[in-house]
C-alpha cells in the first residue's frame, strides 16, 4: 500500500475563524500534490462570519470540500470527533484553520503512515514562533507525558497529525471534547503500544486571536493528564507517590528503632499508605489490561 496514492480525509475544526479558514483551504489545495482526498470543515458553533467564509469555500471547491456544523460551540475535541465520524476514509489528517501549521507538509505525514498508527507533526523545527507563556507549563507537561508514555514525546498536543480512523474510534470514550483531545490521543496510543511517529515541523503565529487561555487550559491539561495517566499507565502514574511514601516509612522505621526504641503509629500509617497506593495502581493496571 502506498499512502501517497491512498484516500484520506483532512478534518479542520473551525471556531470563529472568519479571517483564516478560506486562506487555509486555498493553501492546502494549492500545496498538496494531486491525490484522492477530501476536506471536512467542522464549524463549531462560530458566532462571527465563519459560516459565510465556509460557504465561499464550498462554492469554490464543491467536489473536494464539505462542511458539518454544530448548533453551539462544543469544543475542539468534539469538532474533531464529528469530522472523524463523517469521514469515509481510514486515514484521517487533522490541522487547524488558523494558518499556524505548515499544511503543505500534510502529504509527508500521510506518507509516513505506511508503517504507523499515528504520525504527529512535532513543533520542533527550525522556525517555531511559539508563545513563551505557553512554553513554560508545556515543558513540565511534556516531561510528565513522556514519563507516562515510557518514551520521549517532543510535542504533546500538536494539532497537525495523521492517524487511522479505526484506531482513534477505539478511544472515543476517553478522548476529551476540549483542547486536550490531542494530549489524550497521544497518551492513549503510546501507552497501548500503537506505532506513533514524530516528524519535526515549523509553526507560525496564527491569523486572528487565539482561543487558548493559558492558566485555565494548563490547569485542565494537568487534570486530564492525571486522569489519563490513571487510566492508561496507573503503575507509572502512582509509582513516584508510592516511592516517596515508602522511603519516608523506612526512614521513620529506622528512627523508631534506633532513636525512640518504639514502633510509632506514624510509621505504620506511612507503610499502609504506600501499600494502598501500590495495590490501587496494580489493580487499576489489571483492570486496564482486561478492557
PDB file of C-alpha atoms in Angstrom:
ATOM      1  CA  UNK A   1       0.000   0.000   0.000  1.00  0.00           C
ATOM      2  CA  UNK A   2       1.357   3.413  -0.966  1.00  0.00           C
ATOM      3  CA  UNK A   3      -0.063   6.081   1.337  1.00  0.00           C
ATOM      4  CA  UNK A   4       0.549   8.839  -1.205  1.00  0.00           C
ATOM      5  CA  UNK A   5      -1.935   7.257  -3.588  1.00  0.00           C
ATOM      6  CA  UNK A   6      -4.400   6.354  -0.870  1.00  0.00           C
ATOM      7  CA  UNK A   7      -7.559   8.174   0.001  1.00  0.00           C
ATOM      8  CA  UNK A   8      -7.514  10.292   3.136  1.00  0.00           C
ATOM      9  CA  UNK A   9      -9.608  12.962   4.813  1.00  0.00           C
ATOM     10  CA  UNK A  10      -8.423  16.285   6.243  1.00  0.00           C
ATOM     11  CA  UNK A  11     -10.576  17.329   9.210  1.00  0.00           C
ATOM     12  CA  UNK A  12     -10.406  21.026  10.136  1.00  0.00           C
ATOM     13  CA  UNK A  13     -12.196  22.176  13.306  1.00  0.00           C
ATOM     14  CA  UNK A  14     -13.263  25.785  12.974  1.00  0.00           C
ATOM     15  CA  UNK A  15     -14.466  28.237  15.629  1.00  0.00           C
ATOM     16  CA  UNK A  16     -14.598  31.973  14.848  1.00  0.00           C
ATOM     17  CA  UNK A  17     -12.029  31.786  12.032  1.00  0.00           C
ATOM     18  CA  UNK A  18     -13.681  34.131   9.530  1.00  0.00           C
ATOM     19  CA  UNK A  19     -10.335  35.658   8.529  1.00  0.00           C
ATOM     20  CA  UNK A  20      -8.336  32.444   8.208  1.00  0.00           C
ATOM     21  CA  UNK A  21     -10.398  29.458   7.077  1.00  0.00           C
ATOM     22  CA  UNK A  22     -10.646  30.373   3.394  1.00  0.00           C
ATOM     23  CA  UNK A  23      -6.923  31.159   3.174  1.00  0.00           C
ATOM     24  CA  UNK A  24      -6.106  27.860   4.883  1.00  0.00           C
ATOM     25  CA  UNK A  25      -8.222  25.792   2.478  1.00  0.00           C
ATOM     26  CA  UNK A  26      -6.791  27.605  -0.548  1.00  0.00           C
ATOM     27  CA  UNK A  27      -3.248  26.932   0.684  1.00  0.00           C
ATOM     28  CA  UNK A  28      -3.914  23.236   1.348  1.00  0.00           C
ATOM     29  CA  UNK A  29      -5.435  22.558  -2.056  1.00  0.00           C
ATOM     30  CA  UNK A  30      -2.679  24.519  -3.811  1.00  0.00           C
ATOM     31  CA  UNK A  31       0.156  22.807  -1.910  1.00  0.00           C
ATOM     32  CA  UNK A  32      -0.795  19.139  -1.681  1.00  0.00           C
ATOM     33  CA  UNK A  33       0.113  17.043  -4.738  1.00  0.00           C
ATOM     34  CA  UNK A  34      -2.680  15.533  -6.790  1.00  0.00           C
ATOM     35  CA  UNK A  35      -4.228  12.837  -4.643  1.00  0.00           C
ATOM     36  CA  UNK A  36      -7.613  11.477  -3.781  1.00  0.00           C
ATOM     37  CA  UNK A  37      -8.586  13.334  -0.615  1.00  0.00           C
ATOM     38  CA  UNK A  38     -11.458  15.275   0.861  1.00  0.00           C
ATOM     39  CA  UNK A  39     -11.618  18.133   3.345  1.00  0.00           C
ATOM     40  CA  UNK A  40     -14.229  18.299   6.088  1.00  0.00           C
ATOM     41  CA  UNK A  41     -14.641  21.650   7.833  1.00  0.00           C
ATOM     42  CA  UNK A  42     -16.453  21.428  11.162  1.00  0.00           C
ATOM     43  CA  UNK A  43     -17.988  24.784  12.099  1.00  0.00           C
ATOM     44  CA  UNK A  44     -18.114  24.503  15.882  1.00  0.00           C
ATOM     45  CA  UNK A  45     -20.881  26.995  16.628  1.00  0.00           C
ATOM     46  CA  UNK A  46     -18.994  30.073  15.400  1.00  0.00           C
ATOM     47  CA  UNK A  47     -20.533  33.432  16.322  1.00  0.00           C
ATOM     48  CA  UNK A  48     -18.756  35.533  13.673  1.00  0.00           C
ATOM     49  CA  UNK A  49     -18.866  35.355   9.853  1.00  0.00           C
ATOM     50  CA  UNK A  50     -17.114  31.968   9.684  1.00  0.00           C
ATOM     51  CA  UNK A  51     -20.213  30.357   8.137  1.00  0.00           C
ATOM     52  CA  UNK A  52     -20.080  32.851   5.249  1.00  0.00           C
ATOM     53  CA  UNK A  53     -16.396  32.093   4.674  1.00  0.00           C
ATOM     54  CA  UNK A  54     -17.135  28.355   4.629  1.00  0.00           C
ATOM     55  CA  UNK A  55     -19.939  28.952   2.114  1.00  0.00           C
ATOM     56  CA  UNK A  56     -17.444  30.654  -0.205  1.00  0.00           C
ATOM     57  CA  UNK A  57     -15.060  27.720   0.177  1.00  0.00           C
ATOM     58  CA  UNK A  58     -17.788  25.207  -0.670  1.00  0.00           C
ATOM     59  CA  UNK A  59     -18.665  27.190  -3.799  1.00  0.00           C
ATOM     60  CA  UNK A  60     -15.017  27.192  -4.927  1.00  0.00           C
ATOM     61  CA  UNK A  61     -14.336  23.507  -4.229  1.00  0.00           C
ATOM     62  CA  UNK A  62     -17.669  21.668  -4.352  1.00  0.00           C
ATOM     63  CA  UNK A  63     -16.104  18.272  -5.096  1.00  0.00           C
ATOM     64  CA  UNK A  64     -13.289  18.422  -2.542  1.00  0.00           C
ATOM     65  CA  UNK A  65     -14.735  20.193   0.483  1.00  0.00           C
ATOM     66  CA  UNK A  66     -17.765  19.572   2.628  1.00  0.00           C
ATOM     67  CA  UNK A  67     -18.826  21.032   5.961  1.00  0.00           C
ATOM     68  CA  UNK A  68     -20.564  19.945   9.122  1.00  0.00           C
ATOM     69  CA  UNK A  69     -21.912  22.418  11.687  1.00  0.00           C
ATOM     70  CA  UNK A  70     -22.593  22.352  15.416  1.00  0.00           C
ATOM     71  CA  UNK A  71     -25.501  24.488  16.619  1.00  0.00           C
ATOM     72  CA  UNK A  72     -23.472  25.567  19.653  1.00  0.00           C
ATOM     73  CA  UNK A  73     -19.792  25.628  20.492  1.00  0.00           C
ATOM     74  CA  UNK A  74     -18.987  22.144  21.808  1.00  0.00           C
ATOM     75  CA  UNK A  75     -15.208  22.293  21.856  1.00  0.00           C
ATOM     76  CA  UNK A  76     -12.167  21.460  19.755  1.00  0.00           C
ATOM     77  CA  UNK A  77     -12.226  17.734  20.537  1.00  0.00           C
ATOM     78  CA  UNK A  78     -15.945  17.436  19.880  1.00  0.00           C
ATOM     79  CA  UNK A  79     -15.474  19.103  16.478  1.00  0.00           C
ATOM     80  CA  UNK A  80     -12.718  16.638  15.619  1.00  0.00           C
ATOM     81  CA  UNK A  81     -14.874  13.682  16.636  1.00  0.00           C
ATOM     82  CA  UNK A  82     -17.703  14.949  14.424  1.00  0.00           C
ATOM     83  CA  UNK A  83     -15.347  15.293  11.479  1.00  0.00           C
ATOM     84  CA  UNK A  84     -13.769  11.880  12.061  1.00  0.00           C
ATOM     85  CA  UNK A  85     -17.153  10.184  12.184  1.00  0.00           C
ATOM     86  CA  UNK A  86     -18.200  11.948   8.968  1.00  0.00           C
ATOM     87  CA  UNK A  87     -15.053  10.825   7.136  1.00  0.00           C
ATOM     88  CA  UNK A  88     -15.294   7.956   4.674  1.00  0.00           C
ATOM     89  CA  UNK A  89     -11.606   7.070   4.680  1.00  0.00           C
ATOM     90  CA  UNK A  90      -9.349   5.126   7.030  1.00  0.00           C
ATOM     91  CA  UNK A  91      -6.596   7.737   7.086  1.00  0.00           C
ATOM     92  CA  UNK A  92      -7.505  10.957   8.904  1.00  0.00           C
ATOM     93  CA  UNK A  93      -5.372  14.101   8.861  1.00  0.00           C
ATOM     94  CA  UNK A  94      -6.162  16.972  11.205  1.00  0.00           C
ATOM     95  CA  UNK A  95      -4.945  20.554  11.155  1.00  0.00           C
ATOM     96  CA  UNK A  96      -6.104  23.960  12.369  1.00  0.00           C
ATOM     97  CA  UNK A  97      -7.873  26.656  10.374  1.00  0.00           C
ATOM     98  CA  UNK A  98      -5.756  29.497  11.759  1.00  0.00           C
ATOM     99  CA  UNK A  99      -2.743  29.249   9.431  1.00  0.00           C
ATOM    100  CA  UNK A 100      -0.238  28.210  12.104  1.00  0.00           C
ATOM    101  CA  UNK A 101       0.744  24.807  10.699  1.00  0.00           C
ATOM    102  CA  UNK A 102       2.771  24.096   7.527  1.00  0.00           C
ATOM    103  CA  UNK A 103      -0.110  22.323   5.791  1.00  0.00           C
ATOM    104  CA  UNK A 104       1.968  21.897   2.642  1.00  0.00           C
ATOM    105  CA  UNK A 105       3.668  19.067   4.549  1.00  0.00           C
ATOM    106  CA  UNK A 106       0.495  17.132   5.259  1.00  0.00           C
ATOM    107  CA  UNK A 107       1.209  14.759   2.393  1.00  0.00           C
ATOM    108  CA  UNK A 108       4.558  13.862   4.026  1.00  0.00           C
ATOM    109  CA  UNK A 109       2.771  12.878   7.235  1.00  0.00           C
ATOM    110  CA  UNK A 110       0.314  10.808   5.210  1.00  0.00           C
ATOM    111  CA  UNK A 111       3.226   9.030   3.552  1.00  0.00           C
ATOM    112  CA  UNK A 112       4.740   8.239   6.956  1.00  0.00           C
ATOM    113  CA  UNK A 113       1.502   6.436   7.859  1.00  0.00           C
ATOM    114  CA  UNK A 114       2.609   3.489   5.760  1.00  0.00           C
ATOM    115  CA  UNK A 115       4.012   1.815   8.869  1.00  0.00           C
ATOM    116  CA  UNK A 116       2.463   3.764  11.751  1.00  0.00           C
ATOM    117  CA  UNK A 117      -0.879   4.192  13.507  1.00  0.00           C
ATOM    118  CA  UNK A 118      -0.310   7.909  14.066  1.00  0.00           C
ATOM    119  CA  UNK A 119       2.174  10.458  12.729  1.00  0.00           C
ATOM    120  CA  UNK A 120       2.488  13.715  14.675  1.00  0.00           C
ATOM    121  CA  UNK A 121       3.896  16.953  13.312  1.00  0.00           C
ATOM    122  CA  UNK A 122       6.104  17.932  16.262  1.00  0.00           C
ATOM    123  CA  UNK A 123       6.692  21.674  16.564  1.00  0.00           C
ATOM    124  CA  UNK A 124      10.452  21.295  16.934  1.00  0.00           C
ATOM    125  CA  UNK A 125      11.541  22.625  13.532  1.00  0.00           C
ATOM    126  CA  UNK A 126      13.950  25.473  12.770  1.00  0.00           C
ATOM    127  CA  UNK A 127      11.234  28.135  12.690  1.00  0.00           C
ATOM    128  CA  UNK A 128       8.827  27.825  15.590  1.00  0.00           C
ATOM    129  CA  UNK A 129       7.040  31.013  16.649  1.00  0.00           C
ATOM    130  CA  UNK A 130       5.564  29.928  19.950  1.00  0.00           C
ATOM    131  CA  UNK A 131       4.297  31.861  22.967  1.00  0.00           C
ATOM    132  CA  UNK A 132       6.817  31.828  25.833  1.00  0.00           C
ATOM    133  CA  UNK A 133       3.911  31.994  28.285  1.00  0.00           C
ATOM    134  CA  UNK A 134       2.602  28.677  26.976  1.00  0.00           C
ATOM    135  CA  UNK A 135       6.058  27.137  26.566  1.00  0.00           C
ATOM    136  CA  UNK A 136       6.866  27.004  30.307  1.00  0.00           C
ATOM    137  CA  UNK A 137       3.902  24.890  31.515  1.00  0.00           C
ATOM    138  CA  UNK A 138       4.156  22.697  28.429  1.00  0.00           C
ATOM    139  CA  UNK A 139       7.804  21.990  29.279  1.00  0.00           C
ATOM    140  CA  UNK A 140       6.710  20.298  32.503  1.00  0.00           C
ATOM    141  CA  UNK A 141       3.656  18.691  30.904  1.00  0.00           C
ATOM    142  CA  UNK A 142       5.799  17.261  28.114  1.00  0.00           C
ATOM    143  CA  UNK A 143       8.139  15.595  30.593  1.00  0.00           C
ATOM    144  CA  UNK A 144       5.195  14.198  32.563  1.00  0.00           C
ATOM    145  CA  UNK A 145       3.613  12.767  29.422  1.00  0.00           C
ATOM    146  CA  UNK A 146       6.972  11.312  28.375  1.00  0.00           C
ATOM    147  CA  UNK A 147       7.232   9.623  31.776  1.00  0.00           C
ATOM    148  CA  UNK A 148       3.772   8.110  31.444  1.00  0.00           C
ATOM    149  CA  UNK A 149       4.372   7.009  27.853  1.00  0.00           C
ATOM    150  CA  UNK A 150       7.759   5.489  28.606  1.00  0.00           C
ATOM    151  CA  UNK A 151       9.473   7.359  25.747  1.00  0.00           C
ATOM    152  CA  UNK A 152      10.294  10.921  24.757  1.00  0.00           C
ATOM    153  CA  UNK A 153       7.321  12.914  23.458  1.00  0.00           C
ATOM    154  CA  UNK A 154       8.637  16.033  21.674  1.00  0.00           C
ATOM    155  CA  UNK A 155       5.186  17.623  21.241  1.00  0.00           C
ATOM    156  CA  UNK A 156       2.265  16.542  23.425  1.00  0.00           C
ATOM    157  CA  UNK A 157      -0.577  18.379  21.715  1.00  0.00           C
ATOM    158  CA  UNK A 158       0.283  19.266  18.153  1.00  0.00           C
ATOM    159  CA  UNK A 159      -2.874  19.882  16.128  1.00  0.00           C
ATOM    160  CA  UNK A 160      -1.290  18.634  12.907  1.00  0.00           C
ATOM    161  CA  UNK A 161      -1.216  14.855  12.701  1.00  0.00           C
ATOM    162  CA  UNK A 162      -2.394  11.836  10.717  1.00  0.00           C
ATOM    163  CA  UNK A 163      -3.901   8.704  12.245  1.00  0.00           C
ATOM    164  CA  UNK A 164      -6.065   5.744  11.413  1.00  0.00           C
ATOM    165  CA  UNK A 165      -9.786   6.213  11.956  1.00  0.00           C
ATOM    166  CA  UNK A 166     -10.293   2.670  13.270  1.00  0.00           C
ATOM    167  CA  UNK A 167      -7.614   3.214  15.931  1.00  0.00           C
ATOM    168  CA  UNK A 168      -8.924   6.618  17.072  1.00  0.00           C
ATOM    169  CA  UNK A 169     -12.509   5.371  17.351  1.00  0.00           C
ATOM    170  CA  UNK A 170     -11.398   2.729  19.874  1.00  0.00           C
ATOM    171  CA  UNK A 171     -10.628   5.550  22.329  1.00  0.00           C
ATOM    172  CA  UNK A 172     -13.501   7.945  21.625  1.00  0.00           C
ATOM    173  CA  UNK A 173     -14.996   7.357  25.070  1.00  0.00           C
ATOM    174  CA  UNK A 174     -11.886   8.782  26.793  1.00  0.00           C
ATOM    175  CA  UNK A 175     -10.892  11.462  24.276  1.00  0.00           C
ATOM    176  CA  UNK A 176     -11.637  14.969  25.519  1.00  0.00           C
ATOM    177  CA  UNK A 177     -14.177  17.232  23.809  1.00  0.00           C
ATOM    178  CA  UNK A 178     -11.939  20.243  24.528  1.00  0.00           C
ATOM    179  CA  UNK A 179      -8.430  21.353  23.553  1.00  0.00           C
ATOM    180  CA  UNK A 180      -6.835  18.393  25.335  1.00  0.00           C
ATOM    181  CA  UNK A 181      -8.111  15.921  22.725  1.00  0.00           C
ATOM    182  CA  UNK A 182      -4.616  15.790  21.214  1.00  0.00           C
ATOM    183  CA  UNK A 183      -2.885  15.107  24.555  1.00  0.00           C
ATOM    184  CA  UNK A 184      -5.314  12.296  25.285  1.00  0.00           C
ATOM    185  CA  UNK A 185      -4.964  10.551  21.939  1.00  0.00           C
ATOM    186  CA  UNK A 186      -1.173  10.827  22.187  1.00  0.00           C
ATOM    187  CA  UNK A 187      -1.133   9.099  25.573  1.00  0.00           C
ATOM    188  CA  UNK A 188      -3.842   6.618  24.610  1.00  0.00           C
ATOM    189  CA  UNK A 189      -1.956   5.328  21.588  1.00  0.00           C
ATOM    190  CA  UNK A 190       1.519   5.391  23.097  1.00  0.00           C
ATOM    191  CA  UNK A 191       0.595   3.601  26.325  1.00  0.00           C
ATOM    192  CA  UNK A 192      -1.265   0.939  24.379  1.00  0.00           C
ATOM    193  CA  UNK A 193       1.743   0.127  22.187  1.00  0.00           C
ATOM    194  CA  UNK A 194       0.482   1.643  18.943  1.00  0.00           C
ATOM    195  CA  UNK A 195       3.026   2.796  16.393  1.00  0.00           C
ATOM    196  CA  UNK A 196       3.487   6.555  16.814  1.00  0.00           C
ATOM    197  CA  UNK A 197       5.981   8.680  14.879  1.00  0.00           C
ATOM    198  CA  UNK A 198       7.017  12.303  15.394  1.00  0.00           C
ATOM    199  CA  UNK A 199       8.094  14.419  12.411  1.00  0.00           C
ATOM    200  CA  UNK A 200       9.633  17.886  13.064  1.00  0.00           C
ATOM    201  CA  UNK A 201       7.648  20.791  11.595  1.00  0.00           C
ATOM    202  CA  UNK A 202       7.702  24.586  11.809  1.00  0.00           C
ATOM    203  CA  UNK A 203       4.981  26.672  13.434  1.00  0.00           C
ATOM    204  CA  UNK A 204       3.769  30.213  12.678  1.00  0.00           C
ATOM    205  CA  UNK A 205       1.816  32.883  14.500  1.00  0.00           C
ATOM    206  CA  UNK A 206      -1.898  32.360  13.985  1.00  0.00           C
ATOM    207  CA  UNK A 207      -4.231  34.552  11.944  1.00  0.00           C
ATOM    208  CA  UNK A 208      -6.641  36.253  14.345  1.00  0.00           C
ATOM    209  CA  UNK A 209      -6.986  35.948  18.094  1.00  0.00           C
ATOM    210  CA  UNK A 210      -6.030  32.780  19.969  1.00  0.00           C
ATOM    211  CA  UNK A 211      -8.757  30.792  21.767  1.00  0.00           C
ATOM    212  CA  UNK A 212      -6.257  29.455  24.332  1.00  0.00           C
ATOM    213  CA  UNK A 213      -6.443  30.766  27.910  1.00  0.00           C
ATOM    214  CA  UNK A 214      -3.041  29.740  29.355  1.00  0.00           C
ATOM    215  CA  UNK A 215      -3.887  29.469  33.077  1.00  0.00           C
ATOM    216  CA  UNK A 216      -7.294  27.815  32.640  1.00  0.00           C
ATOM    217  CA  UNK A 217      -6.185  25.458  29.898  1.00  0.00           C
ATOM    218  CA  UNK A 218      -2.916  24.492  31.621  1.00  0.00           C
ATOM    219  CA  UNK A 219      -4.919  23.528  34.708  1.00  0.00           C
ATOM    220  CA  UNK A 220      -7.269  21.491  32.528  1.00  0.00           C
ATOM    221  CA  UNK A 221      -4.267  19.823  30.878  1.00  0.00           C
ATOM    222  CA  UNK A 222      -2.851  18.812  34.282  1.00  0.00           C
ATOM    223  CA  UNK A 223      -6.168  17.357  35.473  1.00  0.00           C
ATOM    224  CA  UNK A 224      -6.610  15.478  32.213  1.00  0.00           C
ATOM    225  CA  UNK A 225      -3.076  14.082  32.273  1.00  0.00           C
ATOM    226  CA  UNK A 226      -3.610  12.806  35.813  1.00  0.00           C
ATOM    227  CA  UNK A 227      -6.861  11.163  34.759  1.00  0.00           C
ATOM    228  CA  UNK A 228      -5.381   9.707  31.596  1.00  0.00           C
ATOM    229  CA  UNK A 229      -2.293   8.531  33.446  1.00  0.00           C
ATOM    230  CA  UNK A 230      -4.503   6.730  35.948  1.00  0.00           C
ATOM    231  CA  UNK A 231      -6.435   5.147  33.095  1.00  0.00           C
ATOM    232  CA  UNK A 232      -3.645   4.193  30.701  1.00  0.00           C
ATOM    233  CA  UNK A 233      -0.470   3.980  32.852  1.00  0.00           C
ATOM    234  CA  UNK A 234      -1.503   3.646  36.512  1.00  0.00           C
ATOM    235  CA  UNK A 235       1.710   1.953  37.650  1.00  0.00           C
ATOM    236  CA  UNK A 236       3.856   4.727  36.188  1.00  0.00           C
ATOM    237  CA  UNK A 237       1.475   7.450  37.381  1.00  0.00           C
ATOM    238  CA  UNK A 238       1.448   6.282  41.005  1.00  0.00           C
ATOM    239  CA  UNK A 239       4.972   4.882  41.340  1.00  0.00           C
ATOM    240  CA  UNK A 240       6.508   8.283  42.361  1.00  0.00           C
ATOM    241  CA  UNK A 241       3.908   8.674  45.138  1.00  0.00           C
ATOM    242  CA  UNK A 242       4.480   5.100  46.293  1.00  0.00           C
ATOM    243  CA  UNK A 243       8.264   5.602  46.204  1.00  0.00           C
ATOM    244  CA  UNK A 244       8.135   8.779  48.302  1.00  0.00           C
ATOM    245  CA  UNK A 245       5.795   7.272  50.911  1.00  0.00           C
ATOM    246  CA  UNK A 246       7.827   4.071  51.090  1.00  0.00           C
ATOM    247  CA  UNK A 247      11.118   5.935  51.576  1.00  0.00           C
ATOM    248  CA  UNK A 248       9.575   8.066  54.343  1.00  0.00           C
ATOM    249  CA  UNK A 249       8.166   4.972  56.015  1.00  0.00           C
ATOM    250  CA  UNK A 250      11.589   3.278  56.005  1.00  0.00           C
ATOM    251  CA  UNK A 251      13.240   6.420  57.415  1.00  0.00           C
ATOM    252  CA  UNK A 252      10.543   6.606  60.074  1.00  0.00           C
ATOM    253  CA  UNK A 253      11.027   2.913  60.910  1.00  0.00           C
ATOM    254  CA  UNK A 254      14.786   3.358  61.421  1.00  0.00           C
ATOM    255  CA  UNK A 255      14.124   6.432  63.582  1.00  0.00           C
ATOM    256  CA  UNK A 256      11.639   4.459  65.693  1.00  0.00           C
ATOM    257  CA  UNK A 257      14.012   1.501  66.164  1.00  0.00           C
ATOM    258  CA  UNK A 258      17.291   3.281  66.835  1.00  0.00           C
ATOM    259  CA  UNK A 259      16.118   6.527  68.463  1.00  0.00           C
ATOM    260  CA  UNK A 260      12.674   6.073  70.016  1.00  0.00           C
ATOM    261  CA  UNK A 261      13.052   2.344  70.643  1.00  0.00           C
ATOM    262  CA  UNK A 262       9.361   2.009  69.849  1.00  0.00           C
ATOM    263  CA  UNK A 263       7.217   1.432  66.727  1.00  0.00           C
ATOM    264  CA  UNK A 264       5.024   4.534  66.275  1.00  0.00           C
ATOM    265  CA  UNK A 265       1.654   4.989  64.594  1.00  0.00           C
ATOM    266  CA  UNK A 266       3.279   7.355  62.090  1.00  0.00           C
ATOM    267  CA  UNK A 267       5.465   4.601  60.688  1.00  0.00           C
ATOM    268  CA  UNK A 268       2.590   2.150  60.434  1.00  0.00           C
ATOM    269  CA  UNK A 269       0.393   4.706  58.668  1.00  0.00           C
ATOM    270  CA  UNK A 270       3.143   5.540  56.169  1.00  0.00           C
ATOM    271  CA  UNK A 271       3.591   1.850  55.370  1.00  0.00           C
ATOM    272  CA  UNK A 272      -0.170   1.382  54.990  1.00  0.00           C
ATOM    273  CA  UNK A 273      -0.497   4.431  52.734  1.00  0.00           C
ATOM    274  CA  UNK A 274       2.343   3.243  50.496  1.00  0.00           C
ATOM    275  CA  UNK A 275       0.868  -0.263  50.388  1.00  0.00           C
ATOM    276  CA  UNK A 276      -2.584   1.083  49.483  1.00  0.00           C
ATOM    277  CA  UNK A 277      -1.125   3.196  46.684  1.00  0.00           C
ATOM    278  CA  UNK A 278       0.753   0.185  45.292  1.00  0.00           C
ATOM    279  CA  UNK A 279      -2.305  -2.067  45.462  1.00  0.00           C
ATOM    280  CA  UNK A 280      -4.503   0.587  43.831  1.00  0.00           C
ATOM    281  CA  UNK A 281      -2.021   1.051  40.971  1.00  0.00           C
ATOM    282  CA  UNK A 282      -1.716  -2.717  40.394  1.00  0.00           C
ATOM    283  CA  UNK A 283      -5.497  -3.174  40.481  1.00  0.00           C
ATOM    284  CA  UNK A 284      -6.023  -0.287  38.033  1.00  0.00           C
ATOM    285  CA  UNK A 285      -3.361  -1.778  35.756  1.00  0.00           C
ATOM    286  CA  UNK A 286      -5.068  -5.182  35.830  1.00  0.00           C
ATOM    287  CA  UNK A 287      -8.465  -3.617  35.004  1.00  0.00           C
ATOM    288  CA  UNK A 288      -6.910  -1.634  32.146  1.00  0.00           C
ATOM    289  CA  UNK A 289      -5.337  -4.753  30.647  1.00  0.00           C
ATOM    290  CA  UNK A 290      -8.687  -6.574  30.736  1.00  0.00           C
ATOM    291  CA  UNK A 291     -10.599  -3.814  28.886  1.00  0.00           C
TER     292      UNK A 291
END
